[in-house]
Short mmCIF file of C-alpha atoms in Angstrom, two decimals:
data_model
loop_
_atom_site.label_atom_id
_atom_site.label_comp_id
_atom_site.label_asym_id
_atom_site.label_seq_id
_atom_site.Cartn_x
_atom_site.Cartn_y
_atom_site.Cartn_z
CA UNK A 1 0.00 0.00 0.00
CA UNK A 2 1.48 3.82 -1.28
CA UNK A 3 2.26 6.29 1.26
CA UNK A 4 -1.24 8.10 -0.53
CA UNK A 5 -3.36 5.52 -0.22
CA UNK A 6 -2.49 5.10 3.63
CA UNK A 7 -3.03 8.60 4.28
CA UNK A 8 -6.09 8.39 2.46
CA UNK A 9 -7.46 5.29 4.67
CA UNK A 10 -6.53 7.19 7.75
CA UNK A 11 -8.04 10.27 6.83
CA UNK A 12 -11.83 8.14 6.04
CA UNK A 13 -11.36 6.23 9.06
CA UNK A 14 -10.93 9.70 11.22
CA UNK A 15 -13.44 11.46 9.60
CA UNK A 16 -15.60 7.82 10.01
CA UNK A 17 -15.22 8.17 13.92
CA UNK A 18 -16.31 11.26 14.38
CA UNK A 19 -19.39 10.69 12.72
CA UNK A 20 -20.26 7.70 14.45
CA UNK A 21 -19.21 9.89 17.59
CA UNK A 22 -21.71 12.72 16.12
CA UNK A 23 -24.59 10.24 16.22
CA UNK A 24 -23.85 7.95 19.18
CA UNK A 25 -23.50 11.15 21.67
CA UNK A 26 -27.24 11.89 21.71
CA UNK A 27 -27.36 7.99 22.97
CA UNK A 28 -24.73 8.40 25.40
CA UNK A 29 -26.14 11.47 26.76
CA UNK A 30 -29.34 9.76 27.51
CA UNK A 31 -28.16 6.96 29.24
CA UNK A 32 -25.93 9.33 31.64
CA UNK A 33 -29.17 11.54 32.17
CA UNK A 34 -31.29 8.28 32.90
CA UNK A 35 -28.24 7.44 35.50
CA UNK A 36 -27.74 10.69 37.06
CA UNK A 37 -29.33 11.03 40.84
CA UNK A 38 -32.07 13.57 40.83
CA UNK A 39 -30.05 15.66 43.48
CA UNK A 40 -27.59 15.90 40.41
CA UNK A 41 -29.02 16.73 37.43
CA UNK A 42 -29.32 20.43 37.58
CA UNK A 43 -26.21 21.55 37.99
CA UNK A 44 -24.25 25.01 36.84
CA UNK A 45 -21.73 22.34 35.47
CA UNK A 46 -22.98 19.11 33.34
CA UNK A 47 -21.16 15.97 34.73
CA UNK A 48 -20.00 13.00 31.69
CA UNK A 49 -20.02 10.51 33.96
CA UNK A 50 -22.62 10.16 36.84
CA UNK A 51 -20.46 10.18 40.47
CA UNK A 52 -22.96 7.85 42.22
CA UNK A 53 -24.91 6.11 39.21
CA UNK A 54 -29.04 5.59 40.01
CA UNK A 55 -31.72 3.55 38.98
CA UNK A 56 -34.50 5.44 40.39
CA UNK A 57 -35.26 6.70 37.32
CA UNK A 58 -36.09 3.71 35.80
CA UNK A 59 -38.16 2.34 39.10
CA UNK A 60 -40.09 5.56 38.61
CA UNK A 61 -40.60 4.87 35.03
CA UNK A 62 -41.59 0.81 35.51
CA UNK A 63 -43.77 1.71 38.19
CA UNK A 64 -45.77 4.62 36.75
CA UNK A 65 -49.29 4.02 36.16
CA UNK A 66 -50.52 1.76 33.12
CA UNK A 67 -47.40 1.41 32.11
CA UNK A 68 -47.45 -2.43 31.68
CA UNK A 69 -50.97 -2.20 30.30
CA UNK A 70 -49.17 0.49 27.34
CA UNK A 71 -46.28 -1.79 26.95
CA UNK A 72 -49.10 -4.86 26.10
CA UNK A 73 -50.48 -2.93 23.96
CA UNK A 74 -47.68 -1.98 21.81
CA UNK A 75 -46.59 -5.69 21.42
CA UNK A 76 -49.79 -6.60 20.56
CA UNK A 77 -50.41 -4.28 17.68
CA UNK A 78 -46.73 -4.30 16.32
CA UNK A 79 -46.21 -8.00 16.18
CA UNK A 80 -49.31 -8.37 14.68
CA UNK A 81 -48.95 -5.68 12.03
CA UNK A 82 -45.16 -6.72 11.38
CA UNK A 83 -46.57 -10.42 10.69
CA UNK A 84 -49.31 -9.36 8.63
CA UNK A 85 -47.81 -7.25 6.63
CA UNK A 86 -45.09 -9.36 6.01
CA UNK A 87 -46.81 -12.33 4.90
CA UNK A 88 -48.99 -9.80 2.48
CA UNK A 89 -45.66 -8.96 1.35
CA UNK A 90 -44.02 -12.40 0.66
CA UNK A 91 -47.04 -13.75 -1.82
CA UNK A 92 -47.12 -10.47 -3.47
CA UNK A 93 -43.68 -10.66 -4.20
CA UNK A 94 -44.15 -14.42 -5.30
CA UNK A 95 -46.38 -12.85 -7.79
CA UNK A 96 -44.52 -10.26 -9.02
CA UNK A 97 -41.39 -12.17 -9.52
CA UNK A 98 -42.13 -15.73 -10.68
CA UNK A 99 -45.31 -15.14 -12.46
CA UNK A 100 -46.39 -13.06 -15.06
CA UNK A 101 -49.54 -11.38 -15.78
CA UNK A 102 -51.54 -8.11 -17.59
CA UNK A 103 -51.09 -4.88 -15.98
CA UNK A 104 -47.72 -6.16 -13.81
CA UNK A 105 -46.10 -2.62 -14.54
CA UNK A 106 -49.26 -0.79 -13.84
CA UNK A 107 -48.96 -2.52 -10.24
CA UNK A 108 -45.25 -1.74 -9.74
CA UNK A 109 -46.11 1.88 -10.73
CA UNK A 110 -48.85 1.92 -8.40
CA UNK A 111 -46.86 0.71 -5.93
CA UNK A 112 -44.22 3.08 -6.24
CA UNK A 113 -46.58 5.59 -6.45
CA UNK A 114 -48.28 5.02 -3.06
CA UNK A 115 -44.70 4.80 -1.61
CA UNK A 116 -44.61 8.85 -2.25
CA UNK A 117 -47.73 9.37 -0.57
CA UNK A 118 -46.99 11.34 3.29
CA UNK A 119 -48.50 9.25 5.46
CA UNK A 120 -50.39 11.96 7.53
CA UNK A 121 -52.02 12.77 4.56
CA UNK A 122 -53.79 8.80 4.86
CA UNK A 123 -55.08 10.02 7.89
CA UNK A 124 -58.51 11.61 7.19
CA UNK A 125 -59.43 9.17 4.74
CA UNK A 126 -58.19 5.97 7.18
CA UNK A 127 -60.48 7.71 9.73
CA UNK A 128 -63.77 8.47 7.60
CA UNK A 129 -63.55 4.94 6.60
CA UNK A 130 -62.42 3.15 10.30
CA UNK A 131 -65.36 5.38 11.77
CA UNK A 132 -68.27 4.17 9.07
CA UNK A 133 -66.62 0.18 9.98
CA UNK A 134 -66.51 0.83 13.98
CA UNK A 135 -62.91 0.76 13.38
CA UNK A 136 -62.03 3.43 15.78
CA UNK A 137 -60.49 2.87 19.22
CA UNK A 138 -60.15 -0.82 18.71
CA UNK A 139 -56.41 -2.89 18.31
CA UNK A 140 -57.68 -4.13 14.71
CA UNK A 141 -57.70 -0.49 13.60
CA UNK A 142 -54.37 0.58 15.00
CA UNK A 143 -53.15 -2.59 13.05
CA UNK A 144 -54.55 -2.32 9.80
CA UNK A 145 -53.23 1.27 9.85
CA UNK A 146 -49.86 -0.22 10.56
CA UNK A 147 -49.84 -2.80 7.55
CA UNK A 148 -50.94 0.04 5.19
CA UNK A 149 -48.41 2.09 6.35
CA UNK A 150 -45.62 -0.74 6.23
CA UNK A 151 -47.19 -2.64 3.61
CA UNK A 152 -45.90 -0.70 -0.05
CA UNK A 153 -41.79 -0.47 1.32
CA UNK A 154 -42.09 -3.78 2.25
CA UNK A 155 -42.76 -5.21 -1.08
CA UNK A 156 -40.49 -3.16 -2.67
CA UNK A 157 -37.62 -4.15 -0.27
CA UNK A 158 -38.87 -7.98 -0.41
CA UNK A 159 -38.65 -7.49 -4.27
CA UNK A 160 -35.12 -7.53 -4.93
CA UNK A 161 -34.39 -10.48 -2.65
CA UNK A 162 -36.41 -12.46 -4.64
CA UNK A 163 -34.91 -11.04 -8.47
CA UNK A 164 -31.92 -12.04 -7.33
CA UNK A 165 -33.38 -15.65 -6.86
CA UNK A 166 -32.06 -18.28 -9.61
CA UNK A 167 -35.16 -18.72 -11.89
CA UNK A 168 -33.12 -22.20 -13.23
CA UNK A 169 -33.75 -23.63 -9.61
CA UNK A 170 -37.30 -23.46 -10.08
CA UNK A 171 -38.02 -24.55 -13.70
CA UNK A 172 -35.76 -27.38 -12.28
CA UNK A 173 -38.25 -28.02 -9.39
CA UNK A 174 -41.39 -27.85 -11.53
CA UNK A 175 -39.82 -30.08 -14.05
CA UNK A 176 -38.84 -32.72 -11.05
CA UNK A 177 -42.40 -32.98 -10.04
CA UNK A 178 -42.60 -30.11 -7.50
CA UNK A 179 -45.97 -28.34 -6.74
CA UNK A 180 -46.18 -24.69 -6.19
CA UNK A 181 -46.51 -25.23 -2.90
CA UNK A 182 -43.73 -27.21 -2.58
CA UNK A 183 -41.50 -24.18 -4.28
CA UNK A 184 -42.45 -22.17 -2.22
CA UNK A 185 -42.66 -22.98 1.40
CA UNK A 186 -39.25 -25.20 0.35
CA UNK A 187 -37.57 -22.88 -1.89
CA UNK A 188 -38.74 -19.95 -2.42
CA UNK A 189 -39.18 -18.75 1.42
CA UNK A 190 -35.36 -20.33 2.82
CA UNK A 191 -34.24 -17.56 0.09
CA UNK A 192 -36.16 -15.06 0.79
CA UNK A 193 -35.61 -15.00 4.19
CA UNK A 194 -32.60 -12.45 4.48
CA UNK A 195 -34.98 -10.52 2.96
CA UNK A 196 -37.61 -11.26 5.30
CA UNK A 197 -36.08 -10.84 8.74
CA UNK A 198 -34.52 -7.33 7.10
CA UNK A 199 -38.03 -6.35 5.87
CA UNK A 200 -39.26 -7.21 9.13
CA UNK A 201 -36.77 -5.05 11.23
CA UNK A 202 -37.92 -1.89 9.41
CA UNK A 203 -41.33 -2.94 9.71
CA UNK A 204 -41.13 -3.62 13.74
CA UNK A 205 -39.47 -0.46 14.08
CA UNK A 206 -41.84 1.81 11.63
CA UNK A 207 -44.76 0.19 14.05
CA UNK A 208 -43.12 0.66 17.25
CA UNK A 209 -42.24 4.01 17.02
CA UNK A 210 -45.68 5.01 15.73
CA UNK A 211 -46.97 8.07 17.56
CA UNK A 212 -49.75 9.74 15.39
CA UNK A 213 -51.81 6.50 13.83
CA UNK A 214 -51.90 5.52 17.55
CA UNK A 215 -52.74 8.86 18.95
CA UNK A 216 -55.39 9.69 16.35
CA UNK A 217 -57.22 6.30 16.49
CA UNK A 218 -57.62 5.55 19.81
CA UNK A 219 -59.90 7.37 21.87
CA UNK A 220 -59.53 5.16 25.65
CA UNK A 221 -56.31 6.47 27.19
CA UNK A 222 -55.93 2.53 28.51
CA UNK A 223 -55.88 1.72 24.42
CA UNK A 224 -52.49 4.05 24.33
CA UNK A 225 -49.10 2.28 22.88
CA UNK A 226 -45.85 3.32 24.24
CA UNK A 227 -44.96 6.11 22.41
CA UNK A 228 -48.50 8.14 23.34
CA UNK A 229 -47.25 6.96 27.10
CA UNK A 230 -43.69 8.80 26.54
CA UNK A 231 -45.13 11.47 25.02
CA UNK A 232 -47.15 12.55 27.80
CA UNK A 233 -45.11 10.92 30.59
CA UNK A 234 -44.77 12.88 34.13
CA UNK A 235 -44.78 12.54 37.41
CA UNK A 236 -47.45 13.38 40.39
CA UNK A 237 -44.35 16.14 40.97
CA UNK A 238 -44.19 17.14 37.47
CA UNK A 239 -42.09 16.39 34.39
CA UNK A 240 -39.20 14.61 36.01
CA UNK A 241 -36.49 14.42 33.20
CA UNK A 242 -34.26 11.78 34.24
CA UNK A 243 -37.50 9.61 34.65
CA UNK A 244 -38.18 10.40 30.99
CA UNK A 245 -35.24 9.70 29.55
CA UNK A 246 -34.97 6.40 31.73
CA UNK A 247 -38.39 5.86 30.22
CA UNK A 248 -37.01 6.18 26.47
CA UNK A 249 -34.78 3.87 26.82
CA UNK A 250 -37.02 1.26 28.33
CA UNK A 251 -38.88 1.85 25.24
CA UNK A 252 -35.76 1.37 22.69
CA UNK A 253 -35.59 -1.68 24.44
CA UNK A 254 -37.64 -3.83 22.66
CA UNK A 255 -36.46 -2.77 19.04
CA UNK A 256 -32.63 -3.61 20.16
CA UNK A 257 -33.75 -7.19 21.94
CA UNK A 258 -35.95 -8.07 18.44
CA UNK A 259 -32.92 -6.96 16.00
CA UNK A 260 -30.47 -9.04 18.20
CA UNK A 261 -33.21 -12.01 17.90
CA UNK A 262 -32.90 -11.80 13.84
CA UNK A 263 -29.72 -10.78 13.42
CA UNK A 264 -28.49 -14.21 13.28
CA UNK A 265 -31.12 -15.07 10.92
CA UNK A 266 -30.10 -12.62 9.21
CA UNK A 267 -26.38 -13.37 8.64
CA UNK A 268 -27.01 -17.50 8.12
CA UNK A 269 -29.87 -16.80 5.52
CA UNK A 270 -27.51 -14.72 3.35
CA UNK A 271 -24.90 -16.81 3.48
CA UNK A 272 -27.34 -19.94 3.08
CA UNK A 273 -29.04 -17.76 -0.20
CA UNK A 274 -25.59 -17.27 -1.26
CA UNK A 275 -24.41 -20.76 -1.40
CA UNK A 276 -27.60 -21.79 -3.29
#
């Protein structure tokens, strides 16, 4: 390697760590404000480290009201969306890759199309039509707005996971005997799935973090997912801010736990998909 070229790898990997240090401050600055006694927060001088590091923040933040109740209901609603809206998404992409029919452009298009659509602006109509069904303030609401949300990126993510698939492998199948069936729940699906678990990360996260569908279709405050609970989160005493920001990352919990639960998945199935 040329003197250039070093200096050159240096200078990315410098300018690379201060980015990353950028970004992961806000992060670190949370977790040493969800540490930090109350006595010590408000100080003339902010402290890096906390001197005598607390969890009271976090009891105060477990043990707030309804908490467990909003928690329930956020698992509820996202898994359910996340699975839905997957599965939608796998047999559509079936269909759009390994069949052919009229108008398959005129899909895509539409499909792109919908993609460019803010989704605030699905509000008003999701209500008008979730009010006239007795849709409103009801888990199967809050979920169906999740999967139409989710739905359009997750095809088109799906998608090139399985154009990438070997069409040879199947022709081979169906010639063998195979049924479509067969294809895919034993071919099609183990190579799709790096591009299942990774479509199903941004979906869990899209859902989780969800403030407004949430807030707008429920009505009963015990209905509430976690992010209405943080948004309005305080304390008989007031806002208490290290209990908040204990109480944030309580609820970044779950998205770290589910991506560390598919991660491997996600690793073997491209290496599996890349072998085949």
């Amino acid at each position: 390697m040329s003197r250039i070229q070093f200096s050159k790898k240096i200078r990315a990997s410098v300018i690379a760590i201060i980015v990353m240090l950028i970004w992961a401050f806000p992060v670190y600055w949370l977790i040493n404000t969800a540490l930090t006694p109350q006595g010590e927060l408000f100080t003339p001088t902010p402290h890096f480290f906390p001197a005598r590091p607390s969890f009271e923040h976090f009891k105060t933040a477990l043990f707030s009201a309804n908490f467990s109740t909003y928690l329930t209901n956020s698992i509820i609603v996202t898994l359910l969306a996340v699975l839905i809206a997957i599965a939608i998404a796998f047999m559509a992409c079936t269909a759009l890759t390994m069949y052919r029919f009229k108008s398959q452009r005129k899909y895509m298009f539409a499909l792109m199309a919908m993609q460019m659509i803010p989704g605030t602006a699905m509000l008003i109509p999701q209500f008008i039509v979730f009010n006239r069904f007795g849709l409103l303030d009801t888990y199967s609401g809050v979920i169906l707005a999740y999967v139409a949300s989710i739905l359009p990126v997750s095809i088109w993510n799906m998608r090139s996971f399985f154009l990438s698939m070997p069409k040879t492998l199947f022709e081979s199948a169906r010639v063998e005997g195979a049924s479509e069936w067969q294809i895919l729940t034993r071919i099609t699906f183990p190579l799709a799935a790096p591009g299942i678990i990774s479509t199903s990360v941004f979906a869990f996260i899209h859902s989780w973090n969800d403030y407004v569908i949430a807030y707008t279709f429920m009505k009963t405050q015990s209905h509430y997912t976690l992010p209405v609970w943080l948004a309005t989160f305080s304390t008989p005493s007031g806002i208490d801010i290290g209990a908040q920001m204990a109480a944030s990352l309580l609820f970044s919990l779950p998205v770290v736990i589910f991506f560390m639960i598919v991660q491997h998945g996600l690793i073997q199935g491209s290496t599996q998909g890349a072998v085949k």
